[in-house]
PDB file of C-alpha atoms in Angstrom:
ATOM      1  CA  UNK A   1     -10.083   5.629 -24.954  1.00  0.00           C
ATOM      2  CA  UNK A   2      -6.654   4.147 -23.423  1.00  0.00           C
ATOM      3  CA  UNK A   3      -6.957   2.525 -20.520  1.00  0.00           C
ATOM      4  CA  UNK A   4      -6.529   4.351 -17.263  1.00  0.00           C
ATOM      5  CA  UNK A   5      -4.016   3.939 -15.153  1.00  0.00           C
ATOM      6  CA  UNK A   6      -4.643   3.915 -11.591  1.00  0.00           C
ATOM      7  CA  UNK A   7      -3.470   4.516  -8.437  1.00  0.00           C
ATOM      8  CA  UNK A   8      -5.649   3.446  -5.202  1.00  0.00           C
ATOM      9  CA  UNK A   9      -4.860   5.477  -1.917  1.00  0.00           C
ATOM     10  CA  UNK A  10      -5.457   3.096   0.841  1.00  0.00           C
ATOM     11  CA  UNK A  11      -6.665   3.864   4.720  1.00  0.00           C
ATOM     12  CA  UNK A  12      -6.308   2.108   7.984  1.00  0.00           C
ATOM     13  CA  UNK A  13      -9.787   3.508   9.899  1.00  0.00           C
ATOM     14  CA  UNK A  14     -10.406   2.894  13.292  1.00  0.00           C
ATOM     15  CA  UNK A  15     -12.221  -0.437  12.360  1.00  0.00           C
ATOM     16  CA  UNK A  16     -11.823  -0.932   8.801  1.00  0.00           C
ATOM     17  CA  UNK A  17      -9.844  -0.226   5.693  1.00  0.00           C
ATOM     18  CA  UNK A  18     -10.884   2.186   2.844  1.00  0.00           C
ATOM     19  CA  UNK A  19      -9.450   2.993  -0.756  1.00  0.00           C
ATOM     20  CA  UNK A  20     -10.200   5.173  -3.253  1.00  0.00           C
ATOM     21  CA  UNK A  21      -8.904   6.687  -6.292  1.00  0.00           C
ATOM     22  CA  UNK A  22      -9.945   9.291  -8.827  1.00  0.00           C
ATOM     23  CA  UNK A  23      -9.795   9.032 -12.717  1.00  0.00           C
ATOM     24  CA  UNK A  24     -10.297  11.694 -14.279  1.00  0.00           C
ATOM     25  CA  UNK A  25     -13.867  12.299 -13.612  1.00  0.00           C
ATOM     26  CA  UNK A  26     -14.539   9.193 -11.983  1.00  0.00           C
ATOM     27  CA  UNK A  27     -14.329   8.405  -8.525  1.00  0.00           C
ATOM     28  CA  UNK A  28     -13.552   4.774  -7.650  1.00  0.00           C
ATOM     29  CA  UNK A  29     -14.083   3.457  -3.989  1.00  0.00           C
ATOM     30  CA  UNK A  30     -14.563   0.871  -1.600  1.00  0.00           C
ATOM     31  CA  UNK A  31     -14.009  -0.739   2.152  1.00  0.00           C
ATOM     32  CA  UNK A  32     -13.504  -3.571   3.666  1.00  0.00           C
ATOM     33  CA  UNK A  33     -12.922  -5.369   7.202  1.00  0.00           C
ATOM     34  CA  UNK A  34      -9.485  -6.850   6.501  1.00  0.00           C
ATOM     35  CA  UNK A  35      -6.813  -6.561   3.632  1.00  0.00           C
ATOM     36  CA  UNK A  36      -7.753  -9.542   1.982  1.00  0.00           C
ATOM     37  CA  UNK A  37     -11.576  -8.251   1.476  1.00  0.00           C
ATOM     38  CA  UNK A  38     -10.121  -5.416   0.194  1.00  0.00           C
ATOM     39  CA  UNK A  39      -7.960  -6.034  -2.171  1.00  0.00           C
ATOM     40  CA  UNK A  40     -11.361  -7.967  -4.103  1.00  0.00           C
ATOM     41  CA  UNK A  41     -13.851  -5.217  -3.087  1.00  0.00           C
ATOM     42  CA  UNK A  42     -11.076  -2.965  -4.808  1.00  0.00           C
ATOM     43  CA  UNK A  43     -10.514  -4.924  -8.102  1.00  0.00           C
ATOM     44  CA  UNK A  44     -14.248  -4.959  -7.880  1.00  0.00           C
ATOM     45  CA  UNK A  45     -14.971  -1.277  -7.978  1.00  0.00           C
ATOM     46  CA  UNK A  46     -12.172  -0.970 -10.514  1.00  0.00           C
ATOM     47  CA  UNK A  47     -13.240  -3.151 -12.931  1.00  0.00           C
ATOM     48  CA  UNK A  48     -16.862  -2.086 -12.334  1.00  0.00           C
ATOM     49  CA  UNK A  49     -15.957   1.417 -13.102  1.00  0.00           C
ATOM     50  CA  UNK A  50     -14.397   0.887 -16.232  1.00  0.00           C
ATOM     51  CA  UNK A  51     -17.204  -2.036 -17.795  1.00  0.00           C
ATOM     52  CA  UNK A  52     -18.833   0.153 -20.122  1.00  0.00           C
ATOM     53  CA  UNK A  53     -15.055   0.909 -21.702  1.00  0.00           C
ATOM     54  CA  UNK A  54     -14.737  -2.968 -22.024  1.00  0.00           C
ATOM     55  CA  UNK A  55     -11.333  -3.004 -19.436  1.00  0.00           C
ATOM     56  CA  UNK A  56     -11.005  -5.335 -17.280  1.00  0.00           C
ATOM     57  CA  UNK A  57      -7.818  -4.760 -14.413  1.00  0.00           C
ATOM     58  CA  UNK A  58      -5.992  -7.553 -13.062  1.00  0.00           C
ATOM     59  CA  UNK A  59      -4.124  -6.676  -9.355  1.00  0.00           C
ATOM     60  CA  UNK A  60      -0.581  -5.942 -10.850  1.00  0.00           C
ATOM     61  CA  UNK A  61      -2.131  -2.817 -13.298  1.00  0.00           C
ATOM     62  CA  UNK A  62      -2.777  -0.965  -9.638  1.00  0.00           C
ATOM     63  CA  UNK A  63      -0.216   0.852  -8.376  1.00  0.00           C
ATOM     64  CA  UNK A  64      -1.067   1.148  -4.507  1.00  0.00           C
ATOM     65  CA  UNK A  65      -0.373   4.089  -2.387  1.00  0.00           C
ATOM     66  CA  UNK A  66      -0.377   3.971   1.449  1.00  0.00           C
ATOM     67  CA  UNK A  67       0.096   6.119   4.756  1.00  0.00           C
ATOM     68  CA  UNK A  68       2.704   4.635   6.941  1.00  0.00           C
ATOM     69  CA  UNK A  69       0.007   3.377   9.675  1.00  0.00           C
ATOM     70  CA  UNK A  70      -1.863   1.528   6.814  1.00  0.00           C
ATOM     71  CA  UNK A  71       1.303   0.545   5.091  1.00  0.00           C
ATOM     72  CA  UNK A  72       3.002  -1.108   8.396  1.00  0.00           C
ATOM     73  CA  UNK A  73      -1.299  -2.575   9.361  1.00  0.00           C
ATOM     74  CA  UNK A  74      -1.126  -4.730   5.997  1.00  0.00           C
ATOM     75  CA  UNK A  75       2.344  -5.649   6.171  1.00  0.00           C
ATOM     76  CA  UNK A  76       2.744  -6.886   9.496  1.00  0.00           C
ATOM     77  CA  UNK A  77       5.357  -9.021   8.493  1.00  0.00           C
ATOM     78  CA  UNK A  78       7.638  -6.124   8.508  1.00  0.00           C
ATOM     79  CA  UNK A  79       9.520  -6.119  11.933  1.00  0.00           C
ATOM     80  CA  UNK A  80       9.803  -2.185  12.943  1.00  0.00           C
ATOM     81  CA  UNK A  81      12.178  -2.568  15.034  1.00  0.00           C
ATOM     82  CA  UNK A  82      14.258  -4.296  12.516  1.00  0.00           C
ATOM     83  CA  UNK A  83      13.462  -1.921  10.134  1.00  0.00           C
ATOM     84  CA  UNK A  84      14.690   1.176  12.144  1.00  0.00           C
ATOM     85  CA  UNK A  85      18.082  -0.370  12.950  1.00  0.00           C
ATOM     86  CA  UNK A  86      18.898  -1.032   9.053  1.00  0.00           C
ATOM     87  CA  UNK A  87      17.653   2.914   8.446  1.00  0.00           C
ATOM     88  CA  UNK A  88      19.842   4.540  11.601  1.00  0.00           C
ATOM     89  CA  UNK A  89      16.240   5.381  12.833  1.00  0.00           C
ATOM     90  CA  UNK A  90      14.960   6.131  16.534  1.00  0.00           C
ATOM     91  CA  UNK A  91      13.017   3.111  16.984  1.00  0.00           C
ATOM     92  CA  UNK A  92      10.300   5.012  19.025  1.00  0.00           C
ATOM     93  CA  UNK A  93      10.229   7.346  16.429  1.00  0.00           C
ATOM     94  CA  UNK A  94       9.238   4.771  13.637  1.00  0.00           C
ATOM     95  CA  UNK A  95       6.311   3.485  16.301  1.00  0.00           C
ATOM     96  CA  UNK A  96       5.153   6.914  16.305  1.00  0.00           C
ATOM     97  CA  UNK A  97       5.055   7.124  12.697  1.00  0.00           C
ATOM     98  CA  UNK A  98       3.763   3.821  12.585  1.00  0.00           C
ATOM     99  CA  UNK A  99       0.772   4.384  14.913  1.00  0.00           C
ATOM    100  CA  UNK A 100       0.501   8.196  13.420  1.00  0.00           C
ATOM    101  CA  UNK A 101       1.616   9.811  16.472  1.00  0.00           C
ATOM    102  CA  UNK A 102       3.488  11.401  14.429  1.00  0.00           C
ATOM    103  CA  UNK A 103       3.296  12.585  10.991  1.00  0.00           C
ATOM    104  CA  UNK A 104       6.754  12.074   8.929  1.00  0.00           C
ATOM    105  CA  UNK A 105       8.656  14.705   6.833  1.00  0.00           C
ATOM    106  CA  UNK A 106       8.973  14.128   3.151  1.00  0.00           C
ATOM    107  CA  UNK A 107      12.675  12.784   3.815  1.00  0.00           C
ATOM    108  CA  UNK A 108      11.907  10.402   6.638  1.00  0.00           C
ATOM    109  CA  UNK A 109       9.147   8.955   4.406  1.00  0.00           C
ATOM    110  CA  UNK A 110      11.638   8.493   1.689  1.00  0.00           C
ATOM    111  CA  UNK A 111      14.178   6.976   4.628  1.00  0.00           C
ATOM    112  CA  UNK A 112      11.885   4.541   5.440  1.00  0.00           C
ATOM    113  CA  UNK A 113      10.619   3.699   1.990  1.00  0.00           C
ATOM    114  CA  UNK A 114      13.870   3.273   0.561  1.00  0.00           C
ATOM    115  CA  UNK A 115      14.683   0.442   3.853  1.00  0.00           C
ATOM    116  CA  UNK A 116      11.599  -0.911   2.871  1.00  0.00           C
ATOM    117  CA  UNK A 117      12.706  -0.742  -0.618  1.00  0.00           C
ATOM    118  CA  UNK A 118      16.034  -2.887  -0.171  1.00  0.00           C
ATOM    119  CA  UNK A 119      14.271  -5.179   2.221  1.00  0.00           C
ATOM    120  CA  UNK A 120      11.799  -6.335  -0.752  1.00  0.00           C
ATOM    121  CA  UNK A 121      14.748  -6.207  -3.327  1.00  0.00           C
ATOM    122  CA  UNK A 122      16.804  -8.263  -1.254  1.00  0.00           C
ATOM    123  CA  UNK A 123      14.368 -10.388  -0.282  1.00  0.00           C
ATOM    124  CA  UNK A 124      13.508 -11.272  -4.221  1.00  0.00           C
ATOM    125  CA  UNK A 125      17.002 -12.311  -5.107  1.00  0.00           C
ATOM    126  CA  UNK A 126      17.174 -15.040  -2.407  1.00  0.00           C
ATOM    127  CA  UNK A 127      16.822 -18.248  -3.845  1.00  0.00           C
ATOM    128  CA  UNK A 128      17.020 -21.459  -1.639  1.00  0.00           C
ATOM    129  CA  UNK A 129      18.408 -24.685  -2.348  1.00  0.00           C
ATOM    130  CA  UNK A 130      16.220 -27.591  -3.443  1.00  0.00           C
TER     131      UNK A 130
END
């Protein structure tokens, strides 16, 4: 068998996070209290589920996949407000989003995820001087 690959769908809950993700017949999933917790309980349940196959993951093989209120709860780095400006978006509107208020259309999703997009590029071509 070739190893899987996998993507992980991951949840802001009221009080918690959650993941999950679905190989082919197996169904991989775990929570946690904070992102940290859960990024081990994941590569835990991952590399659980797969033992008997003799693969072991390591965090980069997982491609994750968020909502936007989960997305902007891990990253809170990311300034909104900063964010809507570069993407010519209502800045309200993004909150709403953001605290799903409001559920985005496929295009605003890919609006926002491409600003997010050139924010991370950008941000991994800076080099400082030492």
């Amino acid at each position: 068998m070739k190893k899987p690959k996998i993507s992980i769908t991951i949840l802001k809950e009221k009080t918690e996070y959650s993941a999950y993700a679905k190989v082919k017949t197996t169904f991989i999933g775990t929570q946690a209290r904070n992102y940290n917790e859960l990024k081990k309980n994941i590569l835990d349940a991952v590399t659980l589920s797969f033992e008997e196959e003799g693969f072991m993951y390591q965090w980069d093989e997982l491609k994750l996949v968020f909502d936007l209120p989960s997305f902007f709860a891990f990253y809170k780095v990311i300034n909104a407000k900063a964010l809507s400006e570069r993407i010519g978006m209502n800045q309200s509107l993004l909150a709403q989003y953001i605290n799903g208020h409001k559920t985005p259309s496929k295009d605003q999703t890919k609006r926002i995820l491409t600003g997010v997009r050139q924010i991370g590029k950008e941000l991994s071509e800076i080099r400082f001087l030492l």
